[in-house]
Short mmCIF file of C-alpha atoms in Angstrom, two decimals:
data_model
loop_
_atom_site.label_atom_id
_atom_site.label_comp_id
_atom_site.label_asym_id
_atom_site.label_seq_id
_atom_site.Cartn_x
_atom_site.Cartn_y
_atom_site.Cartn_z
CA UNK O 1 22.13 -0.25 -13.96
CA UNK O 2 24.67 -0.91 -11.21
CA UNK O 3 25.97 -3.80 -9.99
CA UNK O 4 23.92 -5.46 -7.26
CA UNK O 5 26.34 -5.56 -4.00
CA UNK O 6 25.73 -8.66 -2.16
CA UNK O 7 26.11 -8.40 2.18
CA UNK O 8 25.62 -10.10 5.13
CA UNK O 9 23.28 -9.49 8.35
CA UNK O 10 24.14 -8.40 11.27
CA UNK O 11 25.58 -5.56 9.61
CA UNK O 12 28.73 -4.34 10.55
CA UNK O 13 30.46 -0.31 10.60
CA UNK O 14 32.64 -1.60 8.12
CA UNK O 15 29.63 -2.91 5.86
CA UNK O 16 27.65 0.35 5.99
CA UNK O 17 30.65 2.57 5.93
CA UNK O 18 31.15 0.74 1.89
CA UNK O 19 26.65 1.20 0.91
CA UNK O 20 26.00 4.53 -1.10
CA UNK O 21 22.47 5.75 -1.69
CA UNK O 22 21.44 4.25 -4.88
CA UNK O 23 23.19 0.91 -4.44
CA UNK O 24 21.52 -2.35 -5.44
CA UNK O 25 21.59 -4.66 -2.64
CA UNK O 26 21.05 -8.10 -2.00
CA UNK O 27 21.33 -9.40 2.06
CA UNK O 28 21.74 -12.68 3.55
CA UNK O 29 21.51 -13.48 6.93
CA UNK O 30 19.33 -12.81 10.05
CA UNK O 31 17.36 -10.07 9.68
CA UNK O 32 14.12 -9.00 12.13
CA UNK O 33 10.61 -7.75 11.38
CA UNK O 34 8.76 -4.83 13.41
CA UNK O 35 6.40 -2.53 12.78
CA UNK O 36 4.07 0.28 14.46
CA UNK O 37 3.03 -1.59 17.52
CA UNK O 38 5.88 -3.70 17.70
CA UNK O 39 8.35 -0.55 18.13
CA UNK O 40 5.37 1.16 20.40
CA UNK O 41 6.28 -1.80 23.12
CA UNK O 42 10.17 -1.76 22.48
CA UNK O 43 10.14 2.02 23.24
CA UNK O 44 8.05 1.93 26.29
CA UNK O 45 10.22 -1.10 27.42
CA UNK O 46 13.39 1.04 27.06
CA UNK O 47 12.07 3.94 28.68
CA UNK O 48 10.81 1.64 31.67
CA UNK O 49 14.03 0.07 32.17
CA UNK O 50 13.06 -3.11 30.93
CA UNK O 51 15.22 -5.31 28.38
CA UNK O 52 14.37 -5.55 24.80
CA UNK O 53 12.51 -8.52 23.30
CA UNK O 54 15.45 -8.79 20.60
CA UNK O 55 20.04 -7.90 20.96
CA UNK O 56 19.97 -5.40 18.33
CA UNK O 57 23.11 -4.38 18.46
CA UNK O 58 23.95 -4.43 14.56
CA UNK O 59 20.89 -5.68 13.52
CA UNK O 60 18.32 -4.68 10.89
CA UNK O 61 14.74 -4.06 11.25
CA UNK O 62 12.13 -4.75 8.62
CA UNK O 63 9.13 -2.61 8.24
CA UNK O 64 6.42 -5.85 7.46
CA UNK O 65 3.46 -7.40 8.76
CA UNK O 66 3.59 -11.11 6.78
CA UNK O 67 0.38 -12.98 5.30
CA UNK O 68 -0.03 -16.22 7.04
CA UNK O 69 1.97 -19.12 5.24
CA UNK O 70 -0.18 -21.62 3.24
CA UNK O 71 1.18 -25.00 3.69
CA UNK O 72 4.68 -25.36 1.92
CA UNK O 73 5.52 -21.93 2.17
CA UNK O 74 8.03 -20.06 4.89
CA UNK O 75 6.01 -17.05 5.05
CA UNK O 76 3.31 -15.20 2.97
CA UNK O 77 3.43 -12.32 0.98
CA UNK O 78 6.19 -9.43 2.95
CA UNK O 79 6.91 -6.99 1.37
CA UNK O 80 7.79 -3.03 3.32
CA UNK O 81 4.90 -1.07 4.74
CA UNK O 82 5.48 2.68 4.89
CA UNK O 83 8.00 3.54 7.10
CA UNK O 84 7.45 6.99 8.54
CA UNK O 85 4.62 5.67 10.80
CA UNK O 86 8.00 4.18 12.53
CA UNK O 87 9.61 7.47 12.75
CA UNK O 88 8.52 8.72 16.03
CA UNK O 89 10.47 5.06 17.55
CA UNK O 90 13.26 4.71 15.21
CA UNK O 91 15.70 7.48 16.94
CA UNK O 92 15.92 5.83 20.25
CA UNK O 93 16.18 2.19 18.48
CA UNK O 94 19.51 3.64 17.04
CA UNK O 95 20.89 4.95 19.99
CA UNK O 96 20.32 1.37 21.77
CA UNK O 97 23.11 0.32 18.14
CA UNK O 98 20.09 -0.51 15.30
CA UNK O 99 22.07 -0.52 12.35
CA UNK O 100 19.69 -0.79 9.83
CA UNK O 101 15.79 -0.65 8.36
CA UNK O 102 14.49 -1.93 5.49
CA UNK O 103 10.82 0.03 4.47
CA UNK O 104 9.48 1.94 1.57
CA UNK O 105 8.91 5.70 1.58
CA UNK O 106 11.30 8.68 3.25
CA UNK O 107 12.11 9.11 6.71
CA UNK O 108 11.82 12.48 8.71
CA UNK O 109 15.08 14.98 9.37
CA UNK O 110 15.32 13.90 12.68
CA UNK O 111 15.69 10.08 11.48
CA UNK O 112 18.47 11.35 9.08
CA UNK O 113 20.25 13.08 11.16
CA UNK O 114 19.95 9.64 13.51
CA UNK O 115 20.96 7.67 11.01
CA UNK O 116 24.21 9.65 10.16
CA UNK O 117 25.14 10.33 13.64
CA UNK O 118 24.64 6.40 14.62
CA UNK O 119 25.92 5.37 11.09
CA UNK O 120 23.35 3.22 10.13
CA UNK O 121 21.65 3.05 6.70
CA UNK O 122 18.02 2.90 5.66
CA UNK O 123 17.00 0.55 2.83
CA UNK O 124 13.89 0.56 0.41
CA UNK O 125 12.40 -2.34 -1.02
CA UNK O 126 9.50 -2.12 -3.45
CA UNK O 127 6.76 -1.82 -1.67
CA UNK O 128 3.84 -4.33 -3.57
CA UNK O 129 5.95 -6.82 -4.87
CA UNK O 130 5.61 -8.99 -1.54
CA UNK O 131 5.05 -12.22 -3.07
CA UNK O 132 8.13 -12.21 -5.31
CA UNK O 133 10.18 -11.37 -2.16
CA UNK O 134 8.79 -14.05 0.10
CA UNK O 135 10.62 -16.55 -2.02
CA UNK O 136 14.10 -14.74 -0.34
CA UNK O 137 13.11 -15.84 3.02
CA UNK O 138 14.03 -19.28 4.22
CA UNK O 139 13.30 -19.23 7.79
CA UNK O 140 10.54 -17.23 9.89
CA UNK O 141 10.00 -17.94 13.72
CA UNK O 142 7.80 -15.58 15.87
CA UNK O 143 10.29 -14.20 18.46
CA UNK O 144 8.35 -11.52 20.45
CA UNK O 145 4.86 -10.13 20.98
CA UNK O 146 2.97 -12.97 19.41
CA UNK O 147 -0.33 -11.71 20.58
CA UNK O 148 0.26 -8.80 17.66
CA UNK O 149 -0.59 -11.48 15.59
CA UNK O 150 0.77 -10.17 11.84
CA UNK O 151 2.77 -7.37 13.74
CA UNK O 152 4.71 -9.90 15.91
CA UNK O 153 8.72 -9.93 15.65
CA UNK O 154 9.79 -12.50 13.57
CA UNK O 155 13.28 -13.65 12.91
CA UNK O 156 13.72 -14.14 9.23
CA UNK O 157 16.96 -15.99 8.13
CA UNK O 158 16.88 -14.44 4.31
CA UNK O 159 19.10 -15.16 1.33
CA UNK O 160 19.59 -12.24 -1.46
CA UNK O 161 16.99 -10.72 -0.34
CA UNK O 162 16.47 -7.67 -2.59
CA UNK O 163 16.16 -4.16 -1.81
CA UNK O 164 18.17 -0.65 -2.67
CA UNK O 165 20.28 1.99 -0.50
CA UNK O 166 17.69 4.58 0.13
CA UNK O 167 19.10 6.71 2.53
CA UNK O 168 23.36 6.49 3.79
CA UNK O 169 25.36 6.66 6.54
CA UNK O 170 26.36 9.99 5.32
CA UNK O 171 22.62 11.16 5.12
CA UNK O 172 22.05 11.21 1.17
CA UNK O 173 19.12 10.33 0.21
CA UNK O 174 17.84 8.81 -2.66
CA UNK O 175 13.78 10.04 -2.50
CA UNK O 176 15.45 13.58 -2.53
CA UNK O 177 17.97 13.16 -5.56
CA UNK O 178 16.18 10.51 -7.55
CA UNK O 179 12.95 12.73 -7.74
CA UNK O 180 15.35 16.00 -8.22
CA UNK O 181 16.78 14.71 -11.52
CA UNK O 182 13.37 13.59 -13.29
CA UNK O 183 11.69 16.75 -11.90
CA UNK O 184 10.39 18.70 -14.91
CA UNK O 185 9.39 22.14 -13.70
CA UNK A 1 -38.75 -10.59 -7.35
CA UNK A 2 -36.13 -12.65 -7.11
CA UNK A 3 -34.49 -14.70 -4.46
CA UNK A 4 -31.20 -14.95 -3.41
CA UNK A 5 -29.69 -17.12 -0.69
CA UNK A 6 -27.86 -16.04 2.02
CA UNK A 7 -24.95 -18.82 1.76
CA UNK A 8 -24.85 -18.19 -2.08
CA UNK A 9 -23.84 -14.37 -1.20
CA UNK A 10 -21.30 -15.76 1.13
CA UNK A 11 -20.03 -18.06 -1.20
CA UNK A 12 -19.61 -15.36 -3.52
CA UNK A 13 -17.82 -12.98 -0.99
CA UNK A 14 -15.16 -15.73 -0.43
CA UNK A 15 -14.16 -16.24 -3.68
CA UNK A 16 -14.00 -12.24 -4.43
CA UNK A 17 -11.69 -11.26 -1.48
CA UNK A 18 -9.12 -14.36 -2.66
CA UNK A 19 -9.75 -13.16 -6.41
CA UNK A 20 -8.99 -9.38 -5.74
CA UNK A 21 -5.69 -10.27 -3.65
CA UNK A 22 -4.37 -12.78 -5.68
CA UNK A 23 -5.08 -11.82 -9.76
CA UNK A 24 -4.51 -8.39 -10.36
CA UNK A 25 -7.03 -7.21 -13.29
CA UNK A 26 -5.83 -7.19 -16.34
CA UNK A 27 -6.30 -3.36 -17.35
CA UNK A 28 -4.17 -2.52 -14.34
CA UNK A 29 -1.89 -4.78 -15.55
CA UNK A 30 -1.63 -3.39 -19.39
CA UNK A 31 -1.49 0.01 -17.67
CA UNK A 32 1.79 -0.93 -16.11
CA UNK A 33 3.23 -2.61 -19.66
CA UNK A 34 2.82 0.53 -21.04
CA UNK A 35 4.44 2.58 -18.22
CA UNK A 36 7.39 0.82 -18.64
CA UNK A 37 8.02 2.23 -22.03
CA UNK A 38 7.72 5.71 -20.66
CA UNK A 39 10.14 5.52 -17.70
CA UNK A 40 13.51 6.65 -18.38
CA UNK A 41 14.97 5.96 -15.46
CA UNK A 42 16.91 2.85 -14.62
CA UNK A 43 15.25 2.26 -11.39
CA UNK A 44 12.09 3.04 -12.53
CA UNK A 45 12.39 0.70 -15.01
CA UNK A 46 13.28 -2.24 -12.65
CA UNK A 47 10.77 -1.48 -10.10
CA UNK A 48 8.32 -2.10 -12.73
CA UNK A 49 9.64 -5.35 -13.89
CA UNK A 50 9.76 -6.63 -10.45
CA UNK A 51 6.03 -5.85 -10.43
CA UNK A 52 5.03 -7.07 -13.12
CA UNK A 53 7.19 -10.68 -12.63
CA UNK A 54 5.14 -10.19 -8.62
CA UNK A 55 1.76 -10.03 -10.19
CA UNK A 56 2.75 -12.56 -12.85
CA UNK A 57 3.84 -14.75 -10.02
CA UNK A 58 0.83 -14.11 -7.30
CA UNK A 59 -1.67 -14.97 -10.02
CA UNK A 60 0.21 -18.24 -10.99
CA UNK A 61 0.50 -19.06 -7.36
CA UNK A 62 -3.12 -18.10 -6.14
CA UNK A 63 -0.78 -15.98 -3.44
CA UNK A 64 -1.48 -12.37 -2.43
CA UNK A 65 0.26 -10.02 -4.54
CA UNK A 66 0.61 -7.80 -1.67
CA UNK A 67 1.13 -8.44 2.11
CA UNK A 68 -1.60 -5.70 2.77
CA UNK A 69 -4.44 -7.23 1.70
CA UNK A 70 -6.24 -4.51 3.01
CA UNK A 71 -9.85 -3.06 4.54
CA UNK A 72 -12.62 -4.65 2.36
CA UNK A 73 -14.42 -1.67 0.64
CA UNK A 74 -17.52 -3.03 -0.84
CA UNK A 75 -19.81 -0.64 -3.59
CA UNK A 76 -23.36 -2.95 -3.80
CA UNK A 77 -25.81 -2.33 -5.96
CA UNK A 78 -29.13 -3.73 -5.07
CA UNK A 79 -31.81 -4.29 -7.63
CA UNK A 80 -34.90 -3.19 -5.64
CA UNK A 81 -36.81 -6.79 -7.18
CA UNK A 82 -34.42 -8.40 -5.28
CA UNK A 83 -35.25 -10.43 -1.81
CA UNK A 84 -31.79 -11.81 0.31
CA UNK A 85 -33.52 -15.17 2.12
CA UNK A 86 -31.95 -16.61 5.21
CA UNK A 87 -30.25 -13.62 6.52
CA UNK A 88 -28.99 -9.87 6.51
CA UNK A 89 -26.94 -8.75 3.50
CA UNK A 90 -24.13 -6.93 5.76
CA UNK A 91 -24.19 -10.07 7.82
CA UNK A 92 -23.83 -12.31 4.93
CA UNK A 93 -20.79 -9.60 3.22
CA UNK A 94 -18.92 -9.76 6.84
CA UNK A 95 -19.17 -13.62 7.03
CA UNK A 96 -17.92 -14.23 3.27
CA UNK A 97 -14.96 -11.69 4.38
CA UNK A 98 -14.08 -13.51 7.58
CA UNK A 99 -14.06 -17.14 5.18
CA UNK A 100 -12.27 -15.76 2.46
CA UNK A 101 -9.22 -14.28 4.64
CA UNK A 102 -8.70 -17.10 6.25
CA UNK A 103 -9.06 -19.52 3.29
CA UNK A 104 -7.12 -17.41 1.16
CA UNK A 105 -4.57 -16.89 3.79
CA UNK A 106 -4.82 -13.07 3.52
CA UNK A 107 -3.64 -10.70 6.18
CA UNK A 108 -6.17 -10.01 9.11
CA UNK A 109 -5.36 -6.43 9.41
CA UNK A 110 -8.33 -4.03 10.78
CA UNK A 111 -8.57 -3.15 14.44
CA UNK A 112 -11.80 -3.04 16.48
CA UNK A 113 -11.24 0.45 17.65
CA UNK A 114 -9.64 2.86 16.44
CA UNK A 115 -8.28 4.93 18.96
CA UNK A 116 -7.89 3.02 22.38
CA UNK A 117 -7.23 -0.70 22.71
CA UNK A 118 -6.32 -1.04 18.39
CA UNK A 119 -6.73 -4.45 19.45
CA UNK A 120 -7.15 -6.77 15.79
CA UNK A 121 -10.56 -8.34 15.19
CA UNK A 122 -8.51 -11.55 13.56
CA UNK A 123 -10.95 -11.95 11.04
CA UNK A 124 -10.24 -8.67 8.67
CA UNK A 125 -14.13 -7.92 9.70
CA UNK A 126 -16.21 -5.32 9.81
CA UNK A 127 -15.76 -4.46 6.21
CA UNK A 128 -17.13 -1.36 4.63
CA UNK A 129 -20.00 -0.95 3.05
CA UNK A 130 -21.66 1.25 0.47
CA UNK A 131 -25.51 0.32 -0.65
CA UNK A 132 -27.34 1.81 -3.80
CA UNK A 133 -31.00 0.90 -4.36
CA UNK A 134 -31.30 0.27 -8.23
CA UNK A 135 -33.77 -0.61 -10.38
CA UNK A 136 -34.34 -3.99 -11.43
CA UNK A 137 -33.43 -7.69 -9.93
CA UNK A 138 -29.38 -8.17 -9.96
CA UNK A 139 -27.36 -8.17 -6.92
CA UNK A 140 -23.95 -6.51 -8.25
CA UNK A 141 -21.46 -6.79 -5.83
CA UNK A 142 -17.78 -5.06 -6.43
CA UNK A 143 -14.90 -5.00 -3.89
CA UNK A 144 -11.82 -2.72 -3.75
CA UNK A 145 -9.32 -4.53 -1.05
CA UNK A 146 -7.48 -0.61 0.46
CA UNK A 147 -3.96 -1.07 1.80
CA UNK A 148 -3.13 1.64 4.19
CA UNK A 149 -0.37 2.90 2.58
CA UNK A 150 -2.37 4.49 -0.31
CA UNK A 151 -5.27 5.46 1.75
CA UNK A 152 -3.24 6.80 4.33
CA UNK A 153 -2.12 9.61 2.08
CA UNK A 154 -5.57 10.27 0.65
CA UNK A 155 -7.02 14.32 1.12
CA UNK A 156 -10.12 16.21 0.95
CA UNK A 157 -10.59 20.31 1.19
CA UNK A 158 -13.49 22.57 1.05
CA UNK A 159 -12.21 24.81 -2.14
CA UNK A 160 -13.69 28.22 -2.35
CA UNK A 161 -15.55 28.50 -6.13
CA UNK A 162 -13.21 30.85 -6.80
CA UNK A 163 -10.28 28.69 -6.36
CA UNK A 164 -11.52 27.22 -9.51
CA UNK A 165 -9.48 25.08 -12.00
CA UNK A 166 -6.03 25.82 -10.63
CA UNK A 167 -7.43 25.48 -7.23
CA UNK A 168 -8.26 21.71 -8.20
CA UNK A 169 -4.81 21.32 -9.60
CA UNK A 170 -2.85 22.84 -6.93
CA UNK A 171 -4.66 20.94 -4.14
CA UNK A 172 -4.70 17.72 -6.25
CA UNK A 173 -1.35 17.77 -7.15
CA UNK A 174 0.54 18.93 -3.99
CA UNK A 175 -1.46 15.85 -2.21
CA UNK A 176 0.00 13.32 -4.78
CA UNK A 177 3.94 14.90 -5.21
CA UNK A 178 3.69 15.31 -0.96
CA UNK A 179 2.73 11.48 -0.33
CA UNK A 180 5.94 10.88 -2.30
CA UNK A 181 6.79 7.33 -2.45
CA UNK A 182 4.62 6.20 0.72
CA UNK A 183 1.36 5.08 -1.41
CA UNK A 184 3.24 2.95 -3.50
CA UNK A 185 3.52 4.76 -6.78
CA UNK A 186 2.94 4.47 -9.92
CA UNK A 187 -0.54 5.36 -8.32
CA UNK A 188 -4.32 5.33 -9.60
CA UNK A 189 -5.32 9.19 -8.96
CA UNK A 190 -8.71 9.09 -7.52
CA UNK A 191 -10.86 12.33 -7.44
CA UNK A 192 -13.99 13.38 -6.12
CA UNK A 193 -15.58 16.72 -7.20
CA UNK A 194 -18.59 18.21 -5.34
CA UNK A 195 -21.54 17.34 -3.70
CA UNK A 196 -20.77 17.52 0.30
CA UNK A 197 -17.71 16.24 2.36
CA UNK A 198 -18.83 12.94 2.76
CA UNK A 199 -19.96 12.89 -1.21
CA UNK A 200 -16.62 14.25 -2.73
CA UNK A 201 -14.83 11.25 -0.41
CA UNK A 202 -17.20 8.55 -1.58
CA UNK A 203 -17.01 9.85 -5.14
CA UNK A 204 -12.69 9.87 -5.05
CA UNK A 205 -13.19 6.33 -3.53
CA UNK A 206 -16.18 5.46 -6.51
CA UNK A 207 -13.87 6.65 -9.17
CA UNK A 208 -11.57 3.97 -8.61
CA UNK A 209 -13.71 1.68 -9.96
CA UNK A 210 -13.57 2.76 -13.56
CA UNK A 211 -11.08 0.55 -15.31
CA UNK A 212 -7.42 2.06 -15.24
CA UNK A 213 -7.30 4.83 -17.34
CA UNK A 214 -10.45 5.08 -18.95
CA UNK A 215 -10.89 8.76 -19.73
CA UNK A 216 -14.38 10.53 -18.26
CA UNK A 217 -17.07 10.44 -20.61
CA UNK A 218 -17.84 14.41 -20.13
CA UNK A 219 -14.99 15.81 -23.08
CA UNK A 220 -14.12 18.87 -19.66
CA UNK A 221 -13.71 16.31 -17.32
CA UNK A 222 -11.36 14.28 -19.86
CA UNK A 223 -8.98 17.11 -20.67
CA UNK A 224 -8.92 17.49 -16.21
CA UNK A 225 -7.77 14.21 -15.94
CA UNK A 226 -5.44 14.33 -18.84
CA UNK A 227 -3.87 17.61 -17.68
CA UNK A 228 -3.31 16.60 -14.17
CA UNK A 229 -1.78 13.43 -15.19
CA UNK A 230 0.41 15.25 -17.35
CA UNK A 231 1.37 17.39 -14.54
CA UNK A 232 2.07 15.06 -11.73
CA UNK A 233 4.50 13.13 -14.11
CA UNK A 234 6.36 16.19 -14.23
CA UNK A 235 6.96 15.88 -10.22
CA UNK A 236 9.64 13.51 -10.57
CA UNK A 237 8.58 11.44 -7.75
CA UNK A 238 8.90 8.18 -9.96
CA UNK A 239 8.18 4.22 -9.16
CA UNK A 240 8.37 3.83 -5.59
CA UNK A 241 9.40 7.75 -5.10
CA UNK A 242 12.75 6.84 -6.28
CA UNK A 243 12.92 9.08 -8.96
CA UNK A 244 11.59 8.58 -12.31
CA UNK A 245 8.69 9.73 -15.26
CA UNK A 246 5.76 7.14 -13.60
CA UNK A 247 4.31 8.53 -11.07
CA UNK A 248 0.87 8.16 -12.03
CA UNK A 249 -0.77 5.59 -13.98
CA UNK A 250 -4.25 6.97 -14.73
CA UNK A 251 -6.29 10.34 -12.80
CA UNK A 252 -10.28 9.30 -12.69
CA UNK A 253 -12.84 11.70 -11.51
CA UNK A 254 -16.54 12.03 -10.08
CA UNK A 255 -18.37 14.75 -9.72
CA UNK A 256 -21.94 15.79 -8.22
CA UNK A 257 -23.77 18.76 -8.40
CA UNK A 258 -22.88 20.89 -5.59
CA UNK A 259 -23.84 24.09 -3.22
CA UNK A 260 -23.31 27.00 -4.63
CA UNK A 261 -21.11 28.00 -1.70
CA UNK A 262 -19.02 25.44 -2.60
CA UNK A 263 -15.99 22.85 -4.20
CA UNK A 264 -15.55 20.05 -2.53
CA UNK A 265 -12.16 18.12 -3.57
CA UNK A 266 -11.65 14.70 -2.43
CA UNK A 267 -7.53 12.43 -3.18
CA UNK A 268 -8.22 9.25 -2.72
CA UNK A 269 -4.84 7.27 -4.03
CA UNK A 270 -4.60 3.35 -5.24
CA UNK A 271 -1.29 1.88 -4.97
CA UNK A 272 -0.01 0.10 -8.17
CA UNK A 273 -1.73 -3.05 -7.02
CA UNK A 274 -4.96 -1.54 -7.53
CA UNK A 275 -7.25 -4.63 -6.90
CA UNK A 276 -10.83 -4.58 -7.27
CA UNK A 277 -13.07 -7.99 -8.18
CA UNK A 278 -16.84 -7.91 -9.11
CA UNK A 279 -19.83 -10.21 -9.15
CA UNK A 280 -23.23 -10.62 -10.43
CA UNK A 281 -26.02 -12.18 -8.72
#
């Protein structure tokens, strides 16, 4: 198994240029949650010429709609909802400088060919497990869109929070070769 | 006849919708265990650990294992000597949902309409509901929380007889290898066989119910399931779609008698975190 690479958020080109499909990852830092009717309203607020809710220049963007916290926790249960339901959004979010997504599940050609043209990198984390990776958030604040209730924005200050390099900065893509190699017939 | 109380339904609703979040059942759970063993690859064989340490950890904690805690699916049987007193049964299902989301602090996550305003009822109400009239005086009541991403890449096709076996097969397994990793696999293959549209659906959904990996009592219908397990852990597709031997945990199927114009096929996936709690009145 490799060794887990441990990085900061925002990201940085010089981060994603180092990430390789397959790479165990573990990121710290500031980190944002949106999903399908969060990036319905960042898209129509682009293309009507009004600002976005969040800078996100460099930042990443996770796929997740949080269970409420019980008392003494940050944040309930988070772990990635399927990402394609974003893909219809996510091209213009990386033109505007997103640098990264964390989801579960493989993203259309046209977000590949985003992703390598805008160098940014697409991470998986296991989708299910979202009680086991609440404990890697520290902070959670709603930020935008409160009214969407569990698909608000939050801002999540995280600390090895754990997920793999699903799809590079160069385009390969780990749902494509992982499944090629164990393929039987 | 017997009575039951309104309030004691409730009651009962609350504590399944925290149960079936929180405590994964245990045959799910051995299912997994043993998947482990089979996966070759390396990510594969993490993925599971980390689920198994998550439902490990969810139960311990009383947490949801999962942040979709889904659309409450309900199957309830209803002994026809049985009398609900103070109320209607939906009314009584709905309420016990509505407590035991927020108690539980479970994710509100079903929309009024479905089309236009998507706007979230708040309370993870209305939930669905299937009724049987049985003999006899017990209320059994058995939910199966549905997070979208499984159900999301659930199919049904009108098959021509002809298409036969390999018609199942084809259809069956091109829906699981398509959906990839978006359903969360290792997955619980549902199937439905027969009857009408809306009967092969119900059925796929129904044979989730069975515990994990339970073979069909019909010998035919065994070797089917067997076979088409066998076959869609050929695909590749792997823990999480990542690649790997696990893409399927068990295959269940109904079936119904049908027209003799037709087979009905109905996919209905369950994630890993295939929850499901029951209770007897």
């Amino acid at each position: 198994m490799a060794e887990i690479k441990r990085i900061t958020a925002p990201l940085t080109a010089e981060i994603v240029s180092k990430l390789k499909a397959g790479d165990m990852i573990e990121i710290t830092g500031v980190i944002y949650t949106a999903r399908d009717a969060a990036h319905k309203r960042m898209v129509q607020a682009y293309q009507e010429g009004q600002p976005l809710p969040i800078a996100i220049q460099g930042q990443i963007i996770y796929y997740v709609g949080p269970c409420p916290a019980k008392r003494g926790q940050v944040i309930g249960s988070c772990g990635p909802t399927t990402s394609f339901r974003m893909d219809a959004y996510t091209p213009t979010l990386l033109e505007l400088g997103l640098k990264g997504m964390i989801g579960k599940g493989t993203r259309s050609q046209d977000v590949i060919e985003c992703i390598k043209k805008n160098e940014a990198i697409y991470f998986a984390a296991i989708g299910g497990a979202g009680a086991t990776i609440a404990r890697s958030v520290k902070k959670a604040k709603v930020v935008a869109y409160p009214d969407l209730g569990p698909e608000a924005i939050y801002r999540l200050e995280v600390e090895g929070f754990p997920c793999i390099v699903a799809i590079d900065s160069h385009g390969d893509n780990l749902y494509q070769s992982g499944s090629e190699r164990y393929r039987l017939n | 006849m017997k009575e039951i109380d309104f309030y004691k339904i409730v009651d009962t609703i609350e504590g399944l919708c925290i149960k079936a979040a929180c405590d994964l059942p245990e045959d799910v759970e051995r299912i997994i265990n043993k998947a482990i063993k089979q996966e070759e690859s390396d990510f594969g064989k993490y993925i599971l650990g980390q689920i198994l340490d998550n439902t490990a950890y969810s139960r311990r904690e009383n947490i949801a294992m999962c942040q979709d805690t889904g659309i409450a699916v309900f199957f309830v049987e209803i002994g026809q000597d049985v009398h609900i007193r103070g109320g209607g049964l939906s009314d009584a299902i709905n309420e016990g949902v509505r407590r035991g989301y927020q108690k539980g602090y479970l994710r509100k996550s079903v929309t009024a309409d479905p089309v236009f305003q998507r706007k979230n009822t708040g309370d993870n109400t209305p939930a669905v509901i299937h009724t049987e009239i049985v003999s006899g005086d017990m209320l059994k009541i058995r939910l199966l929380p549905k997070g979208g991403g499984s159900e999301n890449m659930g199919a049904l096709k009108m098959l021509k007889p002809s298409d036969g076996i390999e018609g199942i097969k084809d259809f069956v397994i091109s829906s699981v290898v398509e959906a990839g990793g978006n359903p969360c696999p290792p997955v619980i293959v549902g199937i439905g066989i027969g009857g009408t549209m809306d009967m092969a659906a119900l059925l796929a959904k129904k044979s989730l119910c069975r515990k994990a990996g339970v073979p069909h009592h019909d010998a035919q219908y065994a070797k089917l399931e067997k076979e088409l397990l066998k076959e869609i852990n050929r695909s590749g597709v792997g823990p999480q779609g990542l690649g790997g031997r696990v893409t399927a945990l068990a295959v269940h199927i109904e079936h119904f008698p049908t027209h003799i114009t037709a087979l009905p096929v109905a996919v209905n996936l369950n994630c890993h975190a295939a929850r499901q709690a029951v209770a007897n009145l």
